[in-house]
Amino acid sequence: KNQKKTNRIANYSKRMNEELPYGGDINEAMRNEDREAVRILMQRRVEEDSSSQKKEKKVGPSKKGEKKKWWQKLSDIDPISLEPLSELEYPPFELSTHYFDGRILAFYLVSTGTFVHPMSREELTLDQCKALDAYLRKNKLKAARVADAFSLQKKN
């Protein structure tokens, strides 16, 4: 596990010194169907969000009776970022029968403007988008306004 973390830090440092693919434009990477570039850009976004959250987080004792991190027993990976769900600091988001890193899912949906389930390719509903927004709020993650983006997409 420590080796994985060391490799991630080395990869992150390496990427910091390189230009981002497509100048950081995830939509351009998706138009070109460059899955590796999309993965790199999503990972960069997650890393930037994580570092800003760590600065904002207050350090203190854990709440008594706090639920254990049940997802640390999962062997699944996030289908978008390809990162292990067991390493999340917050619970994964369940959409249909699949687990996702909810933060990555939310920003993926909003940035692509494609509101379909990433695995089954079924159209998402407004209620599912609202549930994802509520999940982000509950876990104190950066708001993505998925339901608003969904509604705007459906109007056009």
Short mmCIF file of C-alpha atoms in Angstrom, two decimals:
data_model
loop_
_atom_site.label_atom_id
_atom_site.label_comp_id
_atom_site.label_asym_id
_atom_site.label_seq_id
_atom_site.Cartn_x
_atom_site.Cartn_y
_atom_site.Cartn_z
CA LYS A 1 0.00 0.00 0.00
CA ASN A 2 2.86 2.38 0.84
CA GLN A 3 4.49 1.53 -2.50
CA LYS A 4 1.24 2.44 -4.29
CA LYS A 5 1.15 5.76 -2.49
CA THR A 6 4.82 6.43 -3.31
CA ASN A 7 4.12 5.63 -6.97
CA ARG A 8 1.11 7.96 -7.01
CA ILE A 9 3.16 10.78 -5.49
CA ALA A 10 5.91 10.20 -8.05
CA ASN A 11 3.36 10.13 -10.88
CA TYR A 12 1.71 13.29 -9.56
CA SER A 13 5.06 15.08 -9.34
CA LYS A 14 5.88 13.95 -12.85
CA ARG A 15 2.54 15.24 -14.15
CA MET A 16 3.01 18.54 -12.33
CA ASN A 17 6.15 19.11 -14.41
CA GLU A 18 4.47 18.19 -17.69
CA GLU A 19 1.81 19.93 -19.74
CA LEU A 20 -1.66 18.57 -19.18
CA PRO A 21 -3.10 16.74 -22.19
CA TYR A 22 -5.33 18.92 -24.33
CA GLY A 23 -4.30 21.92 -22.24
CA GLY A 24 -6.43 20.55 -19.39
CA ASP A 25 -9.63 20.55 -21.49
CA ILE A 26 -11.44 17.35 -20.51
CA ASN A 27 -14.17 17.91 -23.10
CA GLU A 28 -11.58 18.00 -25.88
CA ALA A 29 -10.03 14.78 -24.58
CA MET A 30 -13.48 13.14 -24.59
CA ARG A 31 -14.24 14.36 -28.12
CA ASN A 32 -11.01 12.68 -29.21
CA GLU A 33 -11.98 9.54 -27.25
CA ASP A 34 -8.64 9.68 -25.45
CA ARG A 35 -9.49 7.62 -22.36
CA GLU A 36 -6.01 7.97 -20.83
CA ALA A 37 -6.10 11.77 -21.13
CA VAL A 38 -9.59 11.85 -19.55
CA ARG A 39 -8.33 9.67 -16.69
CA ILE A 40 -5.31 11.96 -16.15
CA LEU A 41 -7.44 15.11 -16.21
CA MET A 42 -10.05 13.63 -13.84
CA GLN A 43 -7.29 12.45 -11.49
CA ARG A 44 -5.74 15.93 -11.52
CA ARG A 45 -9.13 17.46 -10.67
CA VAL A 46 -9.62 14.99 -7.80
CA GLU A 47 -6.10 15.65 -6.47
CA GLU A 48 -6.67 19.40 -6.56
CA ASP A 49 -10.03 19.00 -4.79
CA SER A 50 -8.48 16.68 -2.20
CA SER A 51 -5.63 19.04 -1.40
CA SER A 52 -8.00 21.98 -0.97
CA GLN A 53 -10.31 19.90 1.28
CA LYS A 54 -7.42 18.78 3.47
CA LYS A 55 -6.53 22.45 4.05
CA GLU A 56 -10.13 23.19 5.04
CA LYS A 57 -10.65 20.10 7.22
CA LYS A 58 -10.55 20.57 10.96
CA VAL A 59 -8.54 18.02 12.88
CA GLY A 60 -10.25 16.65 15.96
CA PRO A 61 -11.41 13.51 17.69
CA SER A 62 -13.77 11.28 15.76
CA LYS A 63 -17.41 11.26 16.81
CA LYS A 64 -18.36 8.56 19.26
CA GLY A 65 -20.39 5.85 17.57
CA GLU A 66 -19.28 6.96 14.10
CA LYS A 67 -19.99 4.28 11.51
CA LYS A 68 -16.96 2.33 10.42
CA LYS A 69 -15.73 2.82 6.90
CA TRP A 70 -17.54 -0.21 5.45
CA TRP A 71 -16.33 0.55 1.92
CA GLN A 72 -12.73 -0.17 2.90
CA LYS A 73 -13.65 -3.84 2.52
CA LEU A 74 -14.72 -3.36 -1.11
CA SER A 75 -12.50 -4.78 -3.80
CA ASP A 76 -14.25 -2.71 -6.51
CA ILE A 77 -12.61 0.11 -8.40
CA ASP A 78 -14.27 3.29 -9.52
CA PRO A 79 -15.28 2.72 -13.16
CA ILE A 80 -14.34 6.29 -14.14
CA SER A 81 -11.07 6.99 -12.31
CA LEU A 82 -10.04 3.32 -12.03
CA GLU A 83 -8.99 3.98 -8.41
CA PRO A 84 -9.86 1.53 -5.59
CA LEU A 85 -13.05 2.55 -3.80
CA SER A 86 -11.62 1.18 -0.56
CA GLU A 87 -9.18 4.13 -0.44
CA LEU A 88 -11.88 6.81 -0.44
CA GLU A 89 -12.12 9.11 2.57
CA TYR A 90 -15.91 9.08 2.21
CA PRO A 91 -18.41 6.36 1.24
CA PRO A 92 -18.92 5.58 -2.43
CA PHE A 93 -22.11 6.62 -4.21
CA GLU A 94 -24.41 3.79 -5.30
CA LEU A 95 -26.07 4.24 -8.66
CA SER A 96 -28.25 1.28 -9.62
CA THR A 97 -26.07 -1.70 -8.70
CA HIS A 98 -22.69 0.00 -9.15
CA TYR A 99 -20.53 1.95 -6.72
CA PHE A 100 -18.76 5.14 -7.81
CA ASP A 101 -16.56 7.81 -6.31
CA GLY A 102 -19.46 10.26 -6.12
CA ARG A 103 -17.28 13.33 -6.53
CA ILE A 104 -15.75 12.02 -9.74
CA LEU A 105 -19.12 10.83 -11.04
CA ALA A 106 -20.71 14.23 -10.40
CA PHE A 107 -17.99 16.20 -12.17
CA TYR A 108 -17.86 13.66 -15.01
CA LEU A 109 -21.60 14.04 -15.64
CA VAL A 110 -21.54 17.83 -15.46
CA SER A 111 -18.37 18.30 -17.52
CA THR A 112 -19.54 15.98 -20.31
CA GLY A 113 -23.18 17.04 -20.24
CA THR A 114 -24.04 13.38 -20.79
CA PHE A 115 -26.48 12.17 -18.16
CA VAL A 116 -26.30 8.42 -18.69
CA HIS A 117 -25.16 5.71 -16.31
CA PRO A 118 -21.46 5.17 -17.13
CA MET A 119 -21.80 1.37 -16.96
CA SER A 120 -25.31 0.51 -18.19
CA ARG A 121 -25.67 3.57 -20.48
CA GLU A 122 -29.24 4.05 -19.23
CA GLU A 123 -30.57 7.60 -19.06
CA LEU A 124 -30.32 9.10 -15.58
CA THR A 125 -33.34 10.68 -13.92
CA LEU A 126 -33.64 14.03 -12.20
CA ASP A 127 -34.13 12.18 -8.90
CA GLN A 128 -30.81 10.35 -9.34
CA CYS A 129 -29.07 13.66 -10.05
CA LYS A 130 -30.66 15.22 -6.96
CA ALA A 131 -29.52 12.21 -4.91
CA LEU A 132 -25.96 12.75 -6.16
CA ASP A 133 -26.10 16.44 -5.15
CA ALA A 134 -27.40 15.43 -1.69
CA TYR A 135 -24.57 12.87 -1.40
CA LEU A 136 -21.99 15.60 -2.13
CA ARG A 137 -23.52 17.88 0.53
CA LYS A 138 -23.77 15.08 3.11
CA ASN A 139 -20.10 14.16 2.64
CA LYS A 140 -19.00 17.81 2.58
CA LEU A 141 -17.66 17.53 -0.97
CA LYS A 142 -17.47 20.33 -3.51
CA ALA A 143 -20.90 21.04 -5.04
CA ALA A 144 -21.32 20.10 -8.70
CA ARG A 145 -24.99 21.09 -9.18
CA VAL A 146 -25.72 17.93 -11.11
CA ALA A 147 -29.51 18.37 -10.99
CA ASP A 148 -29.23 21.93 -12.33
CA ALA A 149 -26.97 20.79 -15.18
CA PHE A 150 -29.35 17.90 -15.92
CA SER A 151 -32.33 20.28 -16.09
CA LEU A 152 -30.48 22.69 -18.38
CA GLN A 153 -29.46 19.83 -20.66
CA LYS A 154 -33.05 18.59 -20.92
CA LYS A 155 -34.32 22.10 -21.81
CA ASN A 156 -31.95 22.31 -24.78
#
